[in-house]
PDB file of C-alpha atoms in Angstrom:
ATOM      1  CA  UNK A   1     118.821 110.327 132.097  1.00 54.00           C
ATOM      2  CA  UNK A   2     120.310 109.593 135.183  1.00 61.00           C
ATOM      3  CA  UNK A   3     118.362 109.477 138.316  1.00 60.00           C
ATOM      4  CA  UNK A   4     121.028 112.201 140.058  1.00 66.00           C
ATOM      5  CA  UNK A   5     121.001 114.328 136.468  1.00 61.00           C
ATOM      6  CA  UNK A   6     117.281 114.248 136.638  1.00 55.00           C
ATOM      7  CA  UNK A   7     117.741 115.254 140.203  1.00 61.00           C
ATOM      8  CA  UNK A   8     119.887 118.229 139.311  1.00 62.00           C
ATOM      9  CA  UNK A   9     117.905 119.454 136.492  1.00 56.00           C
ATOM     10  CA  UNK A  10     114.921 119.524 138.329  1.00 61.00           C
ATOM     11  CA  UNK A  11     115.971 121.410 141.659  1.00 60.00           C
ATOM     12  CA  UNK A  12     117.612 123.716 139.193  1.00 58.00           C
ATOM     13  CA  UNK A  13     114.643 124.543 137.417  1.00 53.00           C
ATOM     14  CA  UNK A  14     112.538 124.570 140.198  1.00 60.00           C
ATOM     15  CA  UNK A  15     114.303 126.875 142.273  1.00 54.00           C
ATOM     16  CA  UNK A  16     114.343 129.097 139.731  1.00 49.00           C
ATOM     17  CA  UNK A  17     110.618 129.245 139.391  1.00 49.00           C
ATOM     18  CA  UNK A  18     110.468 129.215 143.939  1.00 50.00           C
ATOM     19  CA  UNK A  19     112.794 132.089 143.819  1.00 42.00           C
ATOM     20  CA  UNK A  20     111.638 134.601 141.585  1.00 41.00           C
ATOM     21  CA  UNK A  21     108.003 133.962 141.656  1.00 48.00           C
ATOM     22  CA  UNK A  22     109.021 134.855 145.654  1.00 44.00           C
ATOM     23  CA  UNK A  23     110.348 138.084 144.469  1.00 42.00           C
ATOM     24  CA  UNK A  24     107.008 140.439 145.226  1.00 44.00           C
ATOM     25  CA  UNK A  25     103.238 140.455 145.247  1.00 47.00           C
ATOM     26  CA  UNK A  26     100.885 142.615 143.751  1.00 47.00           C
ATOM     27  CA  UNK A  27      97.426 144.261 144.600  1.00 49.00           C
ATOM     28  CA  UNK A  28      94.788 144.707 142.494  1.00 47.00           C
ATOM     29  CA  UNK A  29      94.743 148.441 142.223  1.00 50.00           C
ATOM     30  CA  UNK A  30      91.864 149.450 139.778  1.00 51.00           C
ATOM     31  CA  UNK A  31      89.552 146.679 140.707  1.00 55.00           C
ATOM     32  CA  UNK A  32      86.901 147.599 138.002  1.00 64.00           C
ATOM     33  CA  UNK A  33      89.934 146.963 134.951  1.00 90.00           C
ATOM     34  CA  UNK A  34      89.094 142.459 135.307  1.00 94.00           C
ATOM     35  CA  UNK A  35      87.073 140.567 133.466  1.00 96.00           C
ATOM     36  CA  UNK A  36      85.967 136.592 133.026  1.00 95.00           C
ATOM     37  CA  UNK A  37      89.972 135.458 132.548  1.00 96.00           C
ATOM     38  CA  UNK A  38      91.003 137.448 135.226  1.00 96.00           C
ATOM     39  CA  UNK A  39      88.611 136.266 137.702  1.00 95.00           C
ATOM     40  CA  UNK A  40      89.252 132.128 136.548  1.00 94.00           C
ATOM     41  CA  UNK A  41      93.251 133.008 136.671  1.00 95.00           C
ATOM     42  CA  UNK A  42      92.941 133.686 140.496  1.00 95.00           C
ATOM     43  CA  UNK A  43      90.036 130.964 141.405  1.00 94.00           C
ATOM     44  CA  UNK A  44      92.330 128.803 139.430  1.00 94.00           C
ATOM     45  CA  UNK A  45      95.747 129.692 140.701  1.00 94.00           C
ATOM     46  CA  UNK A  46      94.807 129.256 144.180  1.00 94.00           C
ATOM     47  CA  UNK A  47      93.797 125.570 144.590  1.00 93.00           C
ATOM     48  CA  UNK A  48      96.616 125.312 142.144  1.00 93.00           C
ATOM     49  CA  UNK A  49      99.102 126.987 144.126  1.00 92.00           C
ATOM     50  CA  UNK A  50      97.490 125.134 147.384  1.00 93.00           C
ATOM     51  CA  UNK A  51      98.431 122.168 145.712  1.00 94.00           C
ATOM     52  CA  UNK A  52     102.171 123.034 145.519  1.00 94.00           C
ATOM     53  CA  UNK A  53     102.084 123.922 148.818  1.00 95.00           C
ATOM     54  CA  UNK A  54     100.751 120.576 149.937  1.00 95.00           C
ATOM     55  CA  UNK A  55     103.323 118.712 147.580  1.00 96.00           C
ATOM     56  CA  UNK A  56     106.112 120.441 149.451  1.00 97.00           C
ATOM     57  CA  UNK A  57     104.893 119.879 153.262  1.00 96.00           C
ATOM     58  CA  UNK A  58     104.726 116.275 152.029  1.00 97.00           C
ATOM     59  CA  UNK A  59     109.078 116.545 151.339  1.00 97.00           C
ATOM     60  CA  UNK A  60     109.459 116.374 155.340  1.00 95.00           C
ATOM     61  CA  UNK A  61     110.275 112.756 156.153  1.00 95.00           C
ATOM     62  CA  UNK A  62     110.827 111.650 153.085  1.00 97.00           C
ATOM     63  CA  UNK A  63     114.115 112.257 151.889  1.00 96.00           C
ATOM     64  CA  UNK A  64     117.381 113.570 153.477  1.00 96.00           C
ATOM     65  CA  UNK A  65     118.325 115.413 150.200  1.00 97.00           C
ATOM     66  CA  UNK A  66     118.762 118.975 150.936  1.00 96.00           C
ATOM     67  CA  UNK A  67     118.503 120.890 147.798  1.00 96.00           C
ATOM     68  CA  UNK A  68     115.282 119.037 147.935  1.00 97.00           C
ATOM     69  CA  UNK A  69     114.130 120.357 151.660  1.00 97.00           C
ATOM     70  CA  UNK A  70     115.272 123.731 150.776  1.00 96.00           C
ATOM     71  CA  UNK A  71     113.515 123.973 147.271  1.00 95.00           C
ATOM     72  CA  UNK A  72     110.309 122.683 149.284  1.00 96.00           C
ATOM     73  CA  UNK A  73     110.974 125.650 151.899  1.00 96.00           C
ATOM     74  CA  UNK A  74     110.766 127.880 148.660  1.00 93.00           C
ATOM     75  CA  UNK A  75     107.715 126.991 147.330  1.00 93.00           C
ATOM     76  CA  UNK A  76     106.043 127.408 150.626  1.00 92.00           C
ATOM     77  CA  UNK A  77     107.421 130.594 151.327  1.00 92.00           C
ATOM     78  CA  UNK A  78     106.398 131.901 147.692  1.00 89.00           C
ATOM     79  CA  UNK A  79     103.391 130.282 147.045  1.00 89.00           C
ATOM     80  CA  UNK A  80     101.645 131.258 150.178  1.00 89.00           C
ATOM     81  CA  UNK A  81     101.394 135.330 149.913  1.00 91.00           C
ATOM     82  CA  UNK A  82     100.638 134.669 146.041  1.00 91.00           C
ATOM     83  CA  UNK A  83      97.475 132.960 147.420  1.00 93.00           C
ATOM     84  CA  UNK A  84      96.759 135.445 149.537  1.00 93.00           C
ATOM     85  CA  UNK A  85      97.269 138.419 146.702  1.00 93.00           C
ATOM     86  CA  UNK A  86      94.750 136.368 144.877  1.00 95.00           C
ATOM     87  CA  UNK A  87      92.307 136.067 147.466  1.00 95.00           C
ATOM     88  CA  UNK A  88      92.527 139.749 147.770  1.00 95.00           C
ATOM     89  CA  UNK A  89      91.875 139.841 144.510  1.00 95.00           C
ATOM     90  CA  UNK A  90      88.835 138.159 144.090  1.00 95.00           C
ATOM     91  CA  UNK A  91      87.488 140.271 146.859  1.00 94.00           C
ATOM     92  CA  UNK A  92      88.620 143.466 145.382  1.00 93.00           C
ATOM     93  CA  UNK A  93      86.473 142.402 141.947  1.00 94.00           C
ATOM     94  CA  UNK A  94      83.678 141.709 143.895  1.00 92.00           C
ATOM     95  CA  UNK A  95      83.906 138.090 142.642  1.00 93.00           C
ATOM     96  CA  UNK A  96      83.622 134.529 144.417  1.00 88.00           C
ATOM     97  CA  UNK A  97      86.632 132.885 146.349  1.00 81.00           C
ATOM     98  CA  UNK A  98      84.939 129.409 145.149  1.00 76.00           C
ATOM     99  CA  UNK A  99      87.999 127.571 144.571  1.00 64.00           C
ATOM    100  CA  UNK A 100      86.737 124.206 142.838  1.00 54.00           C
ATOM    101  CA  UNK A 101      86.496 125.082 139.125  1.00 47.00           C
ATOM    102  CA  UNK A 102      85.183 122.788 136.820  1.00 46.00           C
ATOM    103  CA  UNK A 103      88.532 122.301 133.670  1.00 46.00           C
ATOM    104  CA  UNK A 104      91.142 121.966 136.605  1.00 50.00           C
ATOM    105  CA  UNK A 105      92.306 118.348 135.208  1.00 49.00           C
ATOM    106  CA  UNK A 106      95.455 116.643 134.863  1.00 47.00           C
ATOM    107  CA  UNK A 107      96.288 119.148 131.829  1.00 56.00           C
ATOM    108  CA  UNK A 108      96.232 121.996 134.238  1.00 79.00           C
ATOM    109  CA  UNK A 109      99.091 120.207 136.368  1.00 87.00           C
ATOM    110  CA  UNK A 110      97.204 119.055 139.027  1.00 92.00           C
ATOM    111  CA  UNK A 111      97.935 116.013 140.528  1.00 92.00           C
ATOM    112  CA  UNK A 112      95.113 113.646 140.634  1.00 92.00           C
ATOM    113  CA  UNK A 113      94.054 111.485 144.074  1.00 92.00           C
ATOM    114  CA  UNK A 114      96.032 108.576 143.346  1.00 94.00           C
ATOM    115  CA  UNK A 115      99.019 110.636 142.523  1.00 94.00           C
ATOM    116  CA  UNK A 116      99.169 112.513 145.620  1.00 95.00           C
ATOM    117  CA  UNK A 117      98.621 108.958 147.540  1.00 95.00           C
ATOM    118  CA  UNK A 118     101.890 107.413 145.588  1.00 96.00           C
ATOM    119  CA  UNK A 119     103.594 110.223 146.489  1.00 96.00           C
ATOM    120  CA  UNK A 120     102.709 109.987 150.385  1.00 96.00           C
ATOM    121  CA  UNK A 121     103.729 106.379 150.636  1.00 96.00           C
ATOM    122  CA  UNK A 122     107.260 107.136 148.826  1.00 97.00           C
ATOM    123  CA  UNK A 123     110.526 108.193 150.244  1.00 96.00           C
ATOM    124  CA  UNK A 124     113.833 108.091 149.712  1.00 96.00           C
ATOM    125  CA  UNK A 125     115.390 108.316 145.815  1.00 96.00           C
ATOM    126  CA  UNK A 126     111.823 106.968 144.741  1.00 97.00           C
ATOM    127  CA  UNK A 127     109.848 109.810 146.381  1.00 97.00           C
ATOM    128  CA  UNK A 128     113.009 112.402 145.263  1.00 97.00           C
ATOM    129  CA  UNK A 129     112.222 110.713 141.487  1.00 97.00           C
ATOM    130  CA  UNK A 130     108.086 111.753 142.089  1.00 96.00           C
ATOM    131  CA  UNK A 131     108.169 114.357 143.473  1.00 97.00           C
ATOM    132  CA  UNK A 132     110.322 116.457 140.945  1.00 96.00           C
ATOM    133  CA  UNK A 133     108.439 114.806 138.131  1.00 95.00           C
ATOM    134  CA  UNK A 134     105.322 115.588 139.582  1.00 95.00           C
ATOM    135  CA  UNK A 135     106.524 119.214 140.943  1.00 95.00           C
ATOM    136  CA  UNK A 136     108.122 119.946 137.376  1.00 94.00           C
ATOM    137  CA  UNK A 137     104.361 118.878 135.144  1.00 93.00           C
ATOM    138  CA  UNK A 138     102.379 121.305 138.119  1.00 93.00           C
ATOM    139  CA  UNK A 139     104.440 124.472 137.224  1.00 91.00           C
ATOM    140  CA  UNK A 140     104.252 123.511 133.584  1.00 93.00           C
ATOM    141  CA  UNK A 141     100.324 123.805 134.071  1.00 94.00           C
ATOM    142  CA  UNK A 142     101.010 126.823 136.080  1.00 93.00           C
ATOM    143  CA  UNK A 143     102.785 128.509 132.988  1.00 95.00           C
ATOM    144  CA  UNK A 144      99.540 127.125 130.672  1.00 95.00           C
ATOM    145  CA  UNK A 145      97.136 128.864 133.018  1.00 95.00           C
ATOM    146  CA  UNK A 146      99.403 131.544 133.117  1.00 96.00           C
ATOM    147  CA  UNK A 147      99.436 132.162 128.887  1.00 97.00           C
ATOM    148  CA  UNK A 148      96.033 132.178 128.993  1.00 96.00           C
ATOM    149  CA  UNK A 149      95.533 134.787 131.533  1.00 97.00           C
ATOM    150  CA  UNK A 150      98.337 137.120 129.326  1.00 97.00           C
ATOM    151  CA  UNK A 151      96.218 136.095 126.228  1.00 98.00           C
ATOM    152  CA  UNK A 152      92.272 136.835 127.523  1.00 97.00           C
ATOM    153  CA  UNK A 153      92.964 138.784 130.946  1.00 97.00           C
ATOM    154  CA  UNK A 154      92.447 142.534 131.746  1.00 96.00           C
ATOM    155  CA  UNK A 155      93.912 143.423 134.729  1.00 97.00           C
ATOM    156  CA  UNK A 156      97.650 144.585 134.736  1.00 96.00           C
ATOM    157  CA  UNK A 157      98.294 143.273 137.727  1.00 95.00           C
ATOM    158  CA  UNK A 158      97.184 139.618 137.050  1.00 96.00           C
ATOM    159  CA  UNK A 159      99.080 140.099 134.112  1.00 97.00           C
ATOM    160  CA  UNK A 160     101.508 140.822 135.878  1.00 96.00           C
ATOM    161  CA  UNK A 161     101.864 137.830 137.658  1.00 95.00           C
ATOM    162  CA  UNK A 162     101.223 135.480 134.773  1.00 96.00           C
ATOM    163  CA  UNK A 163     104.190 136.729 132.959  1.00 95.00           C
ATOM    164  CA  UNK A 164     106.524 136.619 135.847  1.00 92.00           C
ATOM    165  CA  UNK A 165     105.510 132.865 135.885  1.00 90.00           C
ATOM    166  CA  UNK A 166     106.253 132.285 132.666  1.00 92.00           C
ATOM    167  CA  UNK A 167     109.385 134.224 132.713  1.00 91.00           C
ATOM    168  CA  UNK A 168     109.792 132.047 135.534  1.00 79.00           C
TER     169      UNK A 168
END
């Protein structure tokens, strides 16, 4: 593949995902309907969506490519109420807002240290390359967390948002 076709096919895919998770956040309406999934989807979700958001800010400076700038734009501007619907959440449940779970590896799409430092020192076509590589294996941990919160979670809201990120 084609550095520009992997280009394409990556800003396609992940505008998809910036644009429709964008499309609404929920509240946790019957706060007693959550249980042990429910509570490790949010405390999970959040570092991982903090993550994205840190990926993105780190597009500024680096490459001229638009559809690149704007899909970074996205993922700010969608990620950041989902992290604050989950915070809510976790209050609502009466449960911690402890962020660092123990499981949240490389499988979960997390970037690891070194990662993140490659992708700080790249620009240009390189960086363009990382950064949709690396943008396209977080969301495809996003859509693992988000099975398992459809498969062992309670709450219809948090539900909710798992499917619409695996729709996604």
């Amino acid at each position: 593949m084609t550095s520009k076709t992997l280009v394409r096919s990556a800003l396609a895919v992940l505008a998809s995902f910036a644009m429709l998770t964008a499309c609404g956040t929920t509240t946790a309406r019957d706060s007693s309907q959550h249980n042990a999934a429910d509570t490790a989807f949010a405390q999970q979700m959040i570092p991982h969506h903090t993550q994205a958001v840190d990926m993105a800010e780190l597009v500024t400076g680096r490459t001229t490519n638009p559809k690149i700038i704007d899909l970074a734009a996205r993922i700010k501007k969608a990620q950041a109420p989902e992290i604050a619907t989950l915070t809510e959440w976790l209050k609502a449940w009466g449960e911690s807002e402890e962020h660092s779970m123990p499981g949240m590896d490389h499988g979960s799409g997390m970037m690891t240290a070194d990662e993140m430092t490659t992708l700080r020192t790249a620009t240009g076509d390189d960086f363009d390359q990382r950064w949709l590589t690396m943008m396209i294996a977080h969301h495809q941990g996003a859509v693992e967390m988000a099975r398992t919160e459809l498969a062992q979670g309670a709450n219809p809201e948090a539900k909710k948002l798992a499917q619409r990120i695996i729709d996604t």
